[in-house]
mmCIF file of C-alpha atoms in Angstrom:
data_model
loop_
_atom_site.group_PDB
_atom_site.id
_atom_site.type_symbol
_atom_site.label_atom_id
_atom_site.label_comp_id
_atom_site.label_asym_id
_atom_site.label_seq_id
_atom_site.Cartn_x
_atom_site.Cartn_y
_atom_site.Cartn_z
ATOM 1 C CA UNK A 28 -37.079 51.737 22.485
ATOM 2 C CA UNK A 29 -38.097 48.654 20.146
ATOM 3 C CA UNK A 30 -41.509 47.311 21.058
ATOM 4 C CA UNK A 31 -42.178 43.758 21.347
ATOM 5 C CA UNK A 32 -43.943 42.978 17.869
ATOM 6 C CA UNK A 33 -42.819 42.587 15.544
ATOM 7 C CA UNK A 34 -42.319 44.968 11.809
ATOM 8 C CA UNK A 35 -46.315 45.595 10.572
ATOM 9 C CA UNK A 36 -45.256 44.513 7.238
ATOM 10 C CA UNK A 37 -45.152 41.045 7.617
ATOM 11 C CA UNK A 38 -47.865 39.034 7.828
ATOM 12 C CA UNK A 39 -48.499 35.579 8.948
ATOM 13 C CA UNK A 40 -47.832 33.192 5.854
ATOM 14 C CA UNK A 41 -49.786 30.022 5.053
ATOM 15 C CA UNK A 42 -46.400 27.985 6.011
ATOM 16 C CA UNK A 43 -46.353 29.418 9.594
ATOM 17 C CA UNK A 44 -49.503 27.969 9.708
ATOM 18 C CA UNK A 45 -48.447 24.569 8.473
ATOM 19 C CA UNK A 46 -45.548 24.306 10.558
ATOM 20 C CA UNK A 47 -47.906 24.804 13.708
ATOM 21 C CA UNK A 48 -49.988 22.568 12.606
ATOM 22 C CA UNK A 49 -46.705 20.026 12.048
ATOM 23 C CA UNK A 50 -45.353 21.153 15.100
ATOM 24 C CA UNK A 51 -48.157 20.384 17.717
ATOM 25 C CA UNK A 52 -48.509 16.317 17.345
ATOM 26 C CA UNK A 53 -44.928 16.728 19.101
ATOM 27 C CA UNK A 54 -46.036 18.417 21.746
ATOM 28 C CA UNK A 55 -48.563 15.788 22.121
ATOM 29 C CA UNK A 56 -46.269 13.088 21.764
ATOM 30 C CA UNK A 57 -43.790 13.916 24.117
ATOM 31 C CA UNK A 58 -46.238 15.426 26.458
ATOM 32 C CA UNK A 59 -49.489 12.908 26.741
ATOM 33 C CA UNK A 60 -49.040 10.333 24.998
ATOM 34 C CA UNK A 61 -45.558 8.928 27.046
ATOM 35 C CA UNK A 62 -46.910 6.299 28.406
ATOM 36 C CA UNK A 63 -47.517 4.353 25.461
ATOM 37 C CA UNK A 64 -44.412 4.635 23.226
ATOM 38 C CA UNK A 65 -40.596 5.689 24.373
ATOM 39 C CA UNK A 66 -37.540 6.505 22.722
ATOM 40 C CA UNK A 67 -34.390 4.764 23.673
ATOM 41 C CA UNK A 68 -34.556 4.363 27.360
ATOM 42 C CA UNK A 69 -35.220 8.267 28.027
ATOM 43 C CA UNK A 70 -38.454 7.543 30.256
ATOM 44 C CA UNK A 71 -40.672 4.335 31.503
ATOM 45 C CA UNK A 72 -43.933 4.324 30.019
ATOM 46 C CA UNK A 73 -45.675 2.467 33.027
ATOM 47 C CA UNK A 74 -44.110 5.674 35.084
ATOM 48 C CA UNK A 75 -46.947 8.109 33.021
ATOM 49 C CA UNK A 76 -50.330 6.020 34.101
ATOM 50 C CA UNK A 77 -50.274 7.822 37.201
ATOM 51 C CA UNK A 78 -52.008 10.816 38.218
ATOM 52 C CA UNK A 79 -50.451 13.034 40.474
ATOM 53 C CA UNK A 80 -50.714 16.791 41.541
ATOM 54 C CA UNK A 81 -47.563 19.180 42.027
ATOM 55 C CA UNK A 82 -48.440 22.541 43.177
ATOM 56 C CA UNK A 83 -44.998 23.306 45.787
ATOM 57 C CA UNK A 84 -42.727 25.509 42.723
ATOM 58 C CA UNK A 85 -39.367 23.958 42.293
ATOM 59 C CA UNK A 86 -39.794 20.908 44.528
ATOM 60 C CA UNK A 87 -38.413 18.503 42.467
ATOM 61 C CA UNK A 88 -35.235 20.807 42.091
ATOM 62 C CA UNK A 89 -34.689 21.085 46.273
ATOM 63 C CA UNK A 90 -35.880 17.611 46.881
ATOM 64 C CA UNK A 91 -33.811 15.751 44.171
ATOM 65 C CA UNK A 92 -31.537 13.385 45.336
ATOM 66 C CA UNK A 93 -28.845 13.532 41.843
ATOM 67 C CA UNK A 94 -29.102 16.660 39.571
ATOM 68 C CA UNK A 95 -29.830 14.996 36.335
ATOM 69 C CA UNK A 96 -33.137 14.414 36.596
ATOM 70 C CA UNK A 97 -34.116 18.000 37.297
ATOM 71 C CA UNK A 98 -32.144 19.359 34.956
ATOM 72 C CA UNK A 99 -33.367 17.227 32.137
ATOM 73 C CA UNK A 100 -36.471 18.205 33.143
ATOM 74 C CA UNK A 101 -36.038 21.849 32.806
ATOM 75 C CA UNK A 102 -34.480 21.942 29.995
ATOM 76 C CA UNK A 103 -36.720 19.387 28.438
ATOM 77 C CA UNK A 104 -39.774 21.719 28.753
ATOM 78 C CA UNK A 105 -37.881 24.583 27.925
ATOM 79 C CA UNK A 106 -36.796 22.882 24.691
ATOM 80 C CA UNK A 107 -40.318 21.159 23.626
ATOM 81 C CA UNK A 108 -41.837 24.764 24.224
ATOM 82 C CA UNK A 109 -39.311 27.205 22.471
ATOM 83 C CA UNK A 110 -40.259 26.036 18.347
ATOM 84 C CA UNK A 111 -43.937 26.756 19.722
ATOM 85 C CA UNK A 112 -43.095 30.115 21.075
ATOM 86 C CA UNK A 113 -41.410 30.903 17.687
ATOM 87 C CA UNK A 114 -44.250 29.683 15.742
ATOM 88 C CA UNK A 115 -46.703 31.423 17.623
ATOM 89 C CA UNK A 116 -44.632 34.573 17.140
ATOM 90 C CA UNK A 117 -44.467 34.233 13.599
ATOM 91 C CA UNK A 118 -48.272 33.910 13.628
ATOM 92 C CA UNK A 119 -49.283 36.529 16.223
ATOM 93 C CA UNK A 120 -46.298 39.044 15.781
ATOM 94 C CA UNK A 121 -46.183 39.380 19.718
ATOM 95 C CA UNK A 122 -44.234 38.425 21.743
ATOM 96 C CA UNK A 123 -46.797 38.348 24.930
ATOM 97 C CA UNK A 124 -49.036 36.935 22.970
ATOM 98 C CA UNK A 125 -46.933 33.977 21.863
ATOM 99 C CA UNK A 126 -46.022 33.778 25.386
ATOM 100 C CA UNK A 127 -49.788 33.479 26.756
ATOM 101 C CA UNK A 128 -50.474 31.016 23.977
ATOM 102 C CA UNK A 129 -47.526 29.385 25.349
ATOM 103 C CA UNK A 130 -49.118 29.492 29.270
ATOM 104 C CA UNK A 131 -52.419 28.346 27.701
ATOM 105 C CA UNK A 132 -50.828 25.283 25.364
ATOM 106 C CA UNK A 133 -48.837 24.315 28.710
ATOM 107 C CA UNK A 134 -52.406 24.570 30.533
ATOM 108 C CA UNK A 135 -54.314 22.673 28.615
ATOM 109 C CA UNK A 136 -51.145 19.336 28.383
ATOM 110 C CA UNK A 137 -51.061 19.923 32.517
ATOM 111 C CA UNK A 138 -54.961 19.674 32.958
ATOM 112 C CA UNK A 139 -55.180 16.764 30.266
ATOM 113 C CA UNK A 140 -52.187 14.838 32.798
ATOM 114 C CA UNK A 141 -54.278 14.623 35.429
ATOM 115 C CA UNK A 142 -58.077 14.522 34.215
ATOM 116 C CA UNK A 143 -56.493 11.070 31.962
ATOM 117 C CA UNK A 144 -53.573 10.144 33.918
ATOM 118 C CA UNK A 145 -51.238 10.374 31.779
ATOM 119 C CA UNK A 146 -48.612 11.816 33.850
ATOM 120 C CA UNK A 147 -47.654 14.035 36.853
ATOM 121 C CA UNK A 148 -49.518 17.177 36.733
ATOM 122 C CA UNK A 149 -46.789 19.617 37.942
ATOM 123 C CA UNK A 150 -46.684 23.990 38.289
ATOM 124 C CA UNK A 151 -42.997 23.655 37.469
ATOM 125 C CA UNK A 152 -43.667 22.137 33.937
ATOM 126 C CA UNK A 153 -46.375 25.021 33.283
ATOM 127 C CA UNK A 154 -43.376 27.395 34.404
ATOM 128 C CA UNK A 155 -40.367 25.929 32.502
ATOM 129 C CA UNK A 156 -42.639 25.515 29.386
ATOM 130 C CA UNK A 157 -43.326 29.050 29.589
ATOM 131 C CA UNK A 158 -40.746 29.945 29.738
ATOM 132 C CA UNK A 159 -39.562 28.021 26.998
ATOM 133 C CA UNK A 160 -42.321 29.492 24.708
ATOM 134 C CA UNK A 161 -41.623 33.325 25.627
ATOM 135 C CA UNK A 162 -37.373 32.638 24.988
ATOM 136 C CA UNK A 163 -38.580 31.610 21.575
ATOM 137 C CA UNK A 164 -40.782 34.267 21.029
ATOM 138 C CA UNK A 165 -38.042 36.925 21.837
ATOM 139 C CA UNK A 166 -35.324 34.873 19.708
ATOM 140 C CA UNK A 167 -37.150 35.560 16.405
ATOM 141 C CA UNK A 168 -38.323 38.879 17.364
ATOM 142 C CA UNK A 169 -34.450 39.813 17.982
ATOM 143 C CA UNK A 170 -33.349 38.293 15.193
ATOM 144 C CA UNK A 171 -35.734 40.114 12.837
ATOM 145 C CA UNK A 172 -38.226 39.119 9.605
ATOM 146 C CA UNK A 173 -34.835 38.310 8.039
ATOM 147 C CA UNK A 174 -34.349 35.053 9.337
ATOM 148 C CA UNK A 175 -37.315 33.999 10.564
ATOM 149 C CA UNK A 176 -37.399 31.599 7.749
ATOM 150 C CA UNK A 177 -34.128 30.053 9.170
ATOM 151 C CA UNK A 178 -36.285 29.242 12.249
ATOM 152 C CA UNK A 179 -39.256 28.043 10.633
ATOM 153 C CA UNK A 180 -37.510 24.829 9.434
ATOM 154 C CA UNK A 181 -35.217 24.500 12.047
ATOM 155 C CA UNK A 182 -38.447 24.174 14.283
ATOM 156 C CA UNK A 183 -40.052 21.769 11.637
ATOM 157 C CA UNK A 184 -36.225 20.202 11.485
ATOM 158 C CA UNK A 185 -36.111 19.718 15.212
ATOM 159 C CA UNK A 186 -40.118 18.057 14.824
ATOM 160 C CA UNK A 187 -38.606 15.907 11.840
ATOM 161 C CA UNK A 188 -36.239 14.502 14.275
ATOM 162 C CA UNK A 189 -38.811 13.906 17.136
ATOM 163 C CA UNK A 190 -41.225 12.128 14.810
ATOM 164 C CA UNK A 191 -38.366 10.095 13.256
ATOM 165 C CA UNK A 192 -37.118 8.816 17.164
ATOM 166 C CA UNK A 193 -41.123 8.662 17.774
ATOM 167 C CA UNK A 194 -40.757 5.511 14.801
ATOM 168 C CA UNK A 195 -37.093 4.363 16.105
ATOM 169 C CA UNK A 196 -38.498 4.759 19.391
ATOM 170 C CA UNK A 197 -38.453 1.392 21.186
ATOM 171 C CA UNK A 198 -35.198 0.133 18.876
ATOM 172 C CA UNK A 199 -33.294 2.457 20.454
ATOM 173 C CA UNK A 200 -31.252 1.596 23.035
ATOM 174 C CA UNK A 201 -32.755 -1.487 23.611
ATOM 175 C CA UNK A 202 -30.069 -4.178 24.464
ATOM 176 C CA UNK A 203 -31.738 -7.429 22.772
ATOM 177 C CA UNK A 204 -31.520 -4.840 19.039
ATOM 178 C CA UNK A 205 -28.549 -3.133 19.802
ATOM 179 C CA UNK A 206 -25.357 -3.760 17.457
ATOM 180 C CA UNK A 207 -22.325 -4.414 18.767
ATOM 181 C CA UNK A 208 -19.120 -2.157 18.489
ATOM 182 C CA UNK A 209 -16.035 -4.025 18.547
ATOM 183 C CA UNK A 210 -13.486 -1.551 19.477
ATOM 184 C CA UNK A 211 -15.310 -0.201 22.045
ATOM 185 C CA UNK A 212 -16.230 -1.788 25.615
ATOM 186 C CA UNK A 213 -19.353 -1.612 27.999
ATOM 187 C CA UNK A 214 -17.547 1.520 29.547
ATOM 188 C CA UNK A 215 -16.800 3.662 26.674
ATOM 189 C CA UNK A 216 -13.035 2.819 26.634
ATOM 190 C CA UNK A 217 -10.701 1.366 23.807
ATOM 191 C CA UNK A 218 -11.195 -1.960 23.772
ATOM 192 C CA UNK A 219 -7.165 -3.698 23.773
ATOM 193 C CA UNK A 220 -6.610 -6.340 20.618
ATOM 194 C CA UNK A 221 -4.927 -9.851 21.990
#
């Protein structure tokens, strides 16, 4: 039976390293500092000065009134936290160890939420970013060394993109900078010609 590390022959290169280190002002963007930019109208930055304390697991899942919202969320800390998990696996050649620096990263954001109040402080996010972070981990050690380039820079792709929304941020979506598209209406429909 395969272990969970990775082959001994490779080692941790000085680009793993950079793309950490490219990788980690996202998870501070889209983790602590919401409150002062957005992108599009994804979240309400006057909704993050708050500080608030969620210990009850999965009680925004039973308590939500639509689904949206808590599946965004889930999948939205899964996301954020998988590139990390494959990083860190890439580095450490472990996958519990890529997971626990996972659980500590996801620590550290939850901790920061509610000794700045910068957001809601909640045991699911710790879980689903976790998660995220150990999924990762196991998708490049079941891929093998082979592609683990592949992942690199479609983690520091996927950062690109965050950092280029991070700058769009606030002209997206917003209706006074929006252009219009004549053959479409407000609803997504064909708009008819008179």
């Amino acid at each position: 039976m395969r272990r969970h590390t990775a082959e001994p022959y490779r080692d941790a290169t000085r680009s793993d390293v950079l793309a950490v280190v490219y990788y980690v002002p996202v998870l501070i963007l889209l983790t602590l500092l919401k409150g002062y930019f957005v992108i599009g109208h994804l979240w309400r930055k006057d909704s993050h000065h708050i500080r608030e304390l969620h210990l009850v697991p999965f009680r925004e899942i039973w308590g939500a009134s639509t689904w949206f919202g808590p599946i965004f969320n889930i999948v939205g800390n899964m996301v954020l936290f998988v590139p990390l998990g494959m990083l860190a696996f890439m580095l450490l050649r472990s996958i519990k160890h890529a997971t626990l620096l996972g659980l500590a990263t996801s620590l550290v954001i939850e901790v920061c939420q509610y000794v700045f109040a910068l957001g809601v402080t909640d045991i699911d996010d710790l879980l689903w970013n976790t998660t995220g972070a150990l999924f990762g981990a196991w998708l490049v050690w079941a891929t093998g060394v082979r592609v683990e380039k592949l992942w690199r820079w479609a983690c520091l792709l996927f950062a690109t993109v965050i950092y280029v929304l991070y700058l769009l941020g606030p002209r997206l979506g917003s209706e006074e900078k929006m252009t219009p598209v004549a053959c479409v209406t407000c609803l997504g429909t064909p708009a008819v010609a008179h």
